[in-house]
Coordinates of C-alpha atoms in Angstrom, one line a residue:
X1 CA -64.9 -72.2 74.4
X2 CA -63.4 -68.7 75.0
X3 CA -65.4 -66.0 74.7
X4 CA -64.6 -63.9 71.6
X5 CA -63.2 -60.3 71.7
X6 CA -66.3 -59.2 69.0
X7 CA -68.9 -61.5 70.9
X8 CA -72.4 -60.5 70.6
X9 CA -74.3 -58.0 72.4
X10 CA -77.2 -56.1 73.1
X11 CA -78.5 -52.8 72.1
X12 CA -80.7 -50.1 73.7
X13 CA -84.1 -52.0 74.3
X14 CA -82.5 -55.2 74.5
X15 CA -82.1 -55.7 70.9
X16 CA -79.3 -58.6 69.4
X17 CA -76.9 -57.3 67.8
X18 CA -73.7 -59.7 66.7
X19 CA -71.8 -57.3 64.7
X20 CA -68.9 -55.0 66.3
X21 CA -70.0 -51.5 67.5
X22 CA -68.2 -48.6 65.9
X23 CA -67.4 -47.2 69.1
X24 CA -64.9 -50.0 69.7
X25 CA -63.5 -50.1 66.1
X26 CA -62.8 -46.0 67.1
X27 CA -60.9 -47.0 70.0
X28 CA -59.3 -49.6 67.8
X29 CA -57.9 -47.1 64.8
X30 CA -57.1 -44.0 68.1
X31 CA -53.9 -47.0 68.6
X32 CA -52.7 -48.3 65.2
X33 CA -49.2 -47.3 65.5
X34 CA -48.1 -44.1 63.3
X35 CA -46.7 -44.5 59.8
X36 CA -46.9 -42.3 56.8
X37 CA -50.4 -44.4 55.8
X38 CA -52.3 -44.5 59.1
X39 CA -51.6 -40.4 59.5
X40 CA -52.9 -39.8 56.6
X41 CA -56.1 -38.0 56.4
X42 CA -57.5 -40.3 53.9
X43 CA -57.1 -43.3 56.3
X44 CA -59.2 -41.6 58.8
X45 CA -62.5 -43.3 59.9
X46 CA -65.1 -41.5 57.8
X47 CA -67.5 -41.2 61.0
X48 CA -64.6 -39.2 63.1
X49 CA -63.0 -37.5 60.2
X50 CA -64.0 -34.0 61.1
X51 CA -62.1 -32.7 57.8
X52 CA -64.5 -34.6 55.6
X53 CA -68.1 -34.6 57.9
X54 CA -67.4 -30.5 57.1
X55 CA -67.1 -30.8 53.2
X56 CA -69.8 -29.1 51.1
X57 CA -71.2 -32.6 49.9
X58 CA -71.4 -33.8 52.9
X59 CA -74.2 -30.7 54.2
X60 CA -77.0 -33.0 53.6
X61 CA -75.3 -35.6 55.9
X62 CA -75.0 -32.5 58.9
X63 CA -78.8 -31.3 58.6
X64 CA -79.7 -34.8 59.4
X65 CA -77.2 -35.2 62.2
X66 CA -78.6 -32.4 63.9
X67 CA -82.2 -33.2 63.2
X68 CA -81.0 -36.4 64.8
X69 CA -79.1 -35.8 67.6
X70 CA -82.0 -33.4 69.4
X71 CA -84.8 -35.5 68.2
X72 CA -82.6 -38.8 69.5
X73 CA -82.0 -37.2 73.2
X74 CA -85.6 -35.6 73.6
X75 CA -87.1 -39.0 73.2
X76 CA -85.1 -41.4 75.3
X77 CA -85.6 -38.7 78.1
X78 CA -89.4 -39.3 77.3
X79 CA -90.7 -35.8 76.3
X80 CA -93.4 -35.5 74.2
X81 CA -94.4 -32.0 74.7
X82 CA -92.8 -28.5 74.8
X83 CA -94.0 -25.2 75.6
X84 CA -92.2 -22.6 73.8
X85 CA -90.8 -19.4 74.9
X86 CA -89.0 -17.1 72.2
X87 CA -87.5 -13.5 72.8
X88 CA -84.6 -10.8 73.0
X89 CA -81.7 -11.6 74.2
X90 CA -80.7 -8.0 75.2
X91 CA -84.0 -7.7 77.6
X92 CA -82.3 -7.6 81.3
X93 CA -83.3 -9.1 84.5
X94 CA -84.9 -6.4 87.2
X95 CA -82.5 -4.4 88.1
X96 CA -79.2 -5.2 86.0
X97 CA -77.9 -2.9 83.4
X98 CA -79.1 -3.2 79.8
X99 CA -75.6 -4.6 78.7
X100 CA -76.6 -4.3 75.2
X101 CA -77.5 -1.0 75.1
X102 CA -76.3 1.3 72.3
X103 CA -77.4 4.5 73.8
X104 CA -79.6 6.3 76.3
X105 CA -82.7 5.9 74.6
X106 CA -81.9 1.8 74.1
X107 CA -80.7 2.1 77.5
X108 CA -84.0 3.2 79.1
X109 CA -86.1 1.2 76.7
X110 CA -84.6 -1.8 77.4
X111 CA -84.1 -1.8 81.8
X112 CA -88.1 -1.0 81.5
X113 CA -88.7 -4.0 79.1
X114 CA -86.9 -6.0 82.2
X115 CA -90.6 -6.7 82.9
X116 CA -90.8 -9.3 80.7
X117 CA -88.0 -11.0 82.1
X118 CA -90.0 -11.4 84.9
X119 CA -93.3 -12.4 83.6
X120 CA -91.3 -14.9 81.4
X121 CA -89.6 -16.2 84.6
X122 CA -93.5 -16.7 86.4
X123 CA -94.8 -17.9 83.0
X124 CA -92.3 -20.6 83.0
X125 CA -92.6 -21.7 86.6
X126 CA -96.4 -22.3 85.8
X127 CA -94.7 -24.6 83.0
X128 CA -92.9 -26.1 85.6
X129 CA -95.3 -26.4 87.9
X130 CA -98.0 -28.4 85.6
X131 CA -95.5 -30.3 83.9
X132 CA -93.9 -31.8 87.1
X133 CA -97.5 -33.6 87.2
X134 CA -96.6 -35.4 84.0
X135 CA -93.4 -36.4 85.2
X136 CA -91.6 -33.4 83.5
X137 CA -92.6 -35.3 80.0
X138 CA -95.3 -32.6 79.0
X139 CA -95.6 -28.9 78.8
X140 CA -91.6 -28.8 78.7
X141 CA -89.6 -25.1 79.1
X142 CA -87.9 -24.9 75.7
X143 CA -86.2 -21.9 74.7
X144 CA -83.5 -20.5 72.5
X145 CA -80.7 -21.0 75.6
X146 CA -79.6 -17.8 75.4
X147 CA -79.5 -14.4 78.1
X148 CA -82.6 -12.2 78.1
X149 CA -85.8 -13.8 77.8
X150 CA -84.4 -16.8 77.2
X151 CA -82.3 -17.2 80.5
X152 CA -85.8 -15.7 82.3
X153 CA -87.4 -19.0 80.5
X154 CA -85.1 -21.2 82.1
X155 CA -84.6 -19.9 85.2
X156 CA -87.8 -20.0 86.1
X157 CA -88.5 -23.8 84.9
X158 CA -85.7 -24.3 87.3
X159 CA -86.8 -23.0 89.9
X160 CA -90.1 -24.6 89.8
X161 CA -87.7 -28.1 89.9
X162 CA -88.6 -28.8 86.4
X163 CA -85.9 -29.7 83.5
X164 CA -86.1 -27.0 81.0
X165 CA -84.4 -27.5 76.9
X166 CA -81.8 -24.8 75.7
X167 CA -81.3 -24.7 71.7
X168 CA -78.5 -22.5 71.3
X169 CA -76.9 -21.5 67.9
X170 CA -73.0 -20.7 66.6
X171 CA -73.5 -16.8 66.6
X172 CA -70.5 -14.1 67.7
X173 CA -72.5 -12.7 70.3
X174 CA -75.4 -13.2 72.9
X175 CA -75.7 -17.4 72.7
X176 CA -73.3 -19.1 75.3
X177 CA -76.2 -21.0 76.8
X178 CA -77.4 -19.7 80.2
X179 CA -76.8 -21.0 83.3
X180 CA -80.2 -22.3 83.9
X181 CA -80.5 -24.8 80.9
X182 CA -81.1 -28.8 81.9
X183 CA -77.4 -29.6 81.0
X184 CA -78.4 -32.5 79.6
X185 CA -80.9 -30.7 77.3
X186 CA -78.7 -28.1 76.3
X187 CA -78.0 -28.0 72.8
X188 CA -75.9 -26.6 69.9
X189 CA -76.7 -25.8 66.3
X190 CA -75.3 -24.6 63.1
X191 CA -78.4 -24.6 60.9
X192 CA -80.7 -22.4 61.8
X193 CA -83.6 -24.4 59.7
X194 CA -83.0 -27.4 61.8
X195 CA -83.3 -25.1 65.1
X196 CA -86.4 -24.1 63.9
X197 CA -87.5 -27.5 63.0
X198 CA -86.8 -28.7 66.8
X199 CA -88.8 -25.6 68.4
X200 CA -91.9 -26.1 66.8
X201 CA -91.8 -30.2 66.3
X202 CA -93.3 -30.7 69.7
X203 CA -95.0 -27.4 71.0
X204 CA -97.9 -27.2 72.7
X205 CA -97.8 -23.5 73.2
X206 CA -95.5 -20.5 71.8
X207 CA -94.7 -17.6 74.3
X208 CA -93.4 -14.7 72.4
X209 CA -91.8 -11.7 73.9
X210 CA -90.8 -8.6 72.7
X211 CA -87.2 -9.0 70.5
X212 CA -85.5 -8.4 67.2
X213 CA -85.1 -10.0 64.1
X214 CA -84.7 -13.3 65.6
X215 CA -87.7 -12.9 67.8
X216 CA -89.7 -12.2 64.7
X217 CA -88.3 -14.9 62.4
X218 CA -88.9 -17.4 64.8
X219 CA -92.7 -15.7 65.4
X220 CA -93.3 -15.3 61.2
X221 CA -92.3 -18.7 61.0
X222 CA -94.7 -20.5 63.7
X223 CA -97.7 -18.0 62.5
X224 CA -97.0 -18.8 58.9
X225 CA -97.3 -22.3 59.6
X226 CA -100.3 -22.3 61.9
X227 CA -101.7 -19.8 59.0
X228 CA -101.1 -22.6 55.9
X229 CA -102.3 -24.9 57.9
X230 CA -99.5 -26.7 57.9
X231 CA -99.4 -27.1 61.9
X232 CA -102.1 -27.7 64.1
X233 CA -103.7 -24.5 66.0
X234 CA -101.8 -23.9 68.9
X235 CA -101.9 -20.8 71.1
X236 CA -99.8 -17.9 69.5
X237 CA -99.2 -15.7 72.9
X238 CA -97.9 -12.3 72.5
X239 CA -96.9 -10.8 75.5
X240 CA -97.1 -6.9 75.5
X241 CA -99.6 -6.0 73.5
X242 CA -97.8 -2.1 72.8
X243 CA -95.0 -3.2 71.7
X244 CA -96.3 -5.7 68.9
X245 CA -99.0 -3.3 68.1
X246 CA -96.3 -0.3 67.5
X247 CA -93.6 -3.0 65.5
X248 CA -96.2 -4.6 63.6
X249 CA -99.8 -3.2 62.0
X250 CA -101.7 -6.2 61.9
X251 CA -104.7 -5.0 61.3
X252 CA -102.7 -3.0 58.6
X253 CA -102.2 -5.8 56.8
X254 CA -105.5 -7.5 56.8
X255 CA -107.4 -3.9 55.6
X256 CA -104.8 -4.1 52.9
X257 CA -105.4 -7.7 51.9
X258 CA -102.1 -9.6 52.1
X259 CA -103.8 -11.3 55.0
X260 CA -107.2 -12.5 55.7
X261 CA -109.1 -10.3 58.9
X262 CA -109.4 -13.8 60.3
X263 CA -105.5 -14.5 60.6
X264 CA -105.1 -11.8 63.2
X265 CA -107.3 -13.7 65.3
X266 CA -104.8 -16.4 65.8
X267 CA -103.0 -13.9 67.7
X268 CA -103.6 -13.8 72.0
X269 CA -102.3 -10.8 73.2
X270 CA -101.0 -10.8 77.2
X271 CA -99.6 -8.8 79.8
X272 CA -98.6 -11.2 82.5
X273 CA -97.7 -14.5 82.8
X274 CA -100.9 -15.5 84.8
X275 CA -102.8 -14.3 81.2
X276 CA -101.1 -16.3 79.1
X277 CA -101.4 -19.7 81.4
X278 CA -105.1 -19.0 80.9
X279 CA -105.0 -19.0 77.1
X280 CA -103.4 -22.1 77.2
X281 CA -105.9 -24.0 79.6
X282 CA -108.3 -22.4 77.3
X283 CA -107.2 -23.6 74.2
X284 CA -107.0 -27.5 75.4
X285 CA -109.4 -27.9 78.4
X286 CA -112.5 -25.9 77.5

């Protein structure tokens, strides 16, 4: 007997499957020959009709695509722990120009912040280092995929050899993903709750330099988790103790209530990379 054009076959993990695979049935509809019916948009598969996957109705159907997609691709590459870097995208390597720079005064701020492009860099080698003895599943460079801090992260997971994860976001500016990203691992978003989602779902650690208001929406948001107890403890590492100090009074707001005196302690405060390795092989091996 012939074999049949929609014979069976086998999915990922060796799984029967007899019914046609909607990659083929795409390929199919790309060659059905052109008439008035088959151009219209309404004829359209609905899986690779951008027009309608972009309707209002269908946002519910996009948050879980992208919750998918990331979550999908993290886990067939087997990795089942991040460590977490977040911070400004502005801060420039040793030695470049503050591209960013408004002024004189953000001009010279921000060349002396290159600092902690550096330590971020060192910090994220360690990564690399501990996590190539896991196979580069554990203790995984993960950061926003952006310049600044964020290139620093993955640059330096690169140079240790190590894959590093890049979770970039639609914005005008700042967030082409950098050069040093895993390819593979480099993704995009348009929800920024989704983004979020993926950052904290699998961290082990969260690195935190100094940045703006994304910087501190992505800090508020892992502190106000680990506060509610709504996520397990994990180290909270500031690095640059004067700057979060001068941005934020957190002693401020536990004298004035709106915070217990405890919750500042879930705060580590770090200058250098070494420092902030040590928190972490703190916090899980002793």
């Amino acid at each position: 007997m012939a074999k049949q054009e929609n014979g069976p076959r086998q999915r990922s993990g060796g799984i029967w499957d007899p019914l046609k695979d909607s990659t083929t049935d795409r390929k199919v509809a790309a060659g059905i020959p052109r008439t008035p019916q088959s151009e219209s948009p309404s004829y359209r598969l609905a899986y690779i009709d951008d027009d309608f996957l972009c309707r209002d109705e269908l946002r519910p159907v996009r948050l879980q695509l992208e919750l998918l997609k990331v979550e999908m691709n993290l886990a067939e590459r087997g990795i089942r722990s991040t460590i977490v870097m977040f911070g400004g995208a502005r801060i420039p390597a040793p030695g470049a120009s503050a591209w960013a720079a408004r002024n004189e005064t953000q001009r010279a701020n921000l060349e002396a912040a290159s600092v902690f492009y550096e330590e971020a860099r060192k910090f994220a080698r360690l990564c690399g280092e501990y996590s190539a003895k896991h196979d580069h599943q554990e203790y995984v460079v993960m950061t926003g995929g952006g310049p600044g801090v964020m290139e620093a992260g993955n640059r330096g997971a690169a140079e240790a050899g190590a894959p590093s994860i890049g979770l970039n976001i639609v914005l005008p500016h700042e967030q082409a993903p950098n050069a040093f990203v895993t390819p593979e691992l480099s993704f995009n978003f348009h929800y920024f709750a989704i983004r979020k989602m993926h950052f904290l779902m699998r961290a082990k650690a969260i690195a935190i330099f100094p940045g703006g208001f994304g910087t501190m929406d992505e800090f508020f948001e892992a502190v106000t988790l680990i506060q509610t107890k709504r996520m397990a403890p994990i180290p909270l590492i500031l690095f640059g103790e004067a700057f979060w100090r001068r941005i934020i009074d957190f002693d401020a707001l536990a004298e004035f209530g709106t915070i217990a005196p405890e919750d500042v302690e879930l705060l580590n405060f770090v200058e250098t990379a070494e420092q902030a390795w040590k928190v972490i092989v703190d916090h899980y091996e002793h």
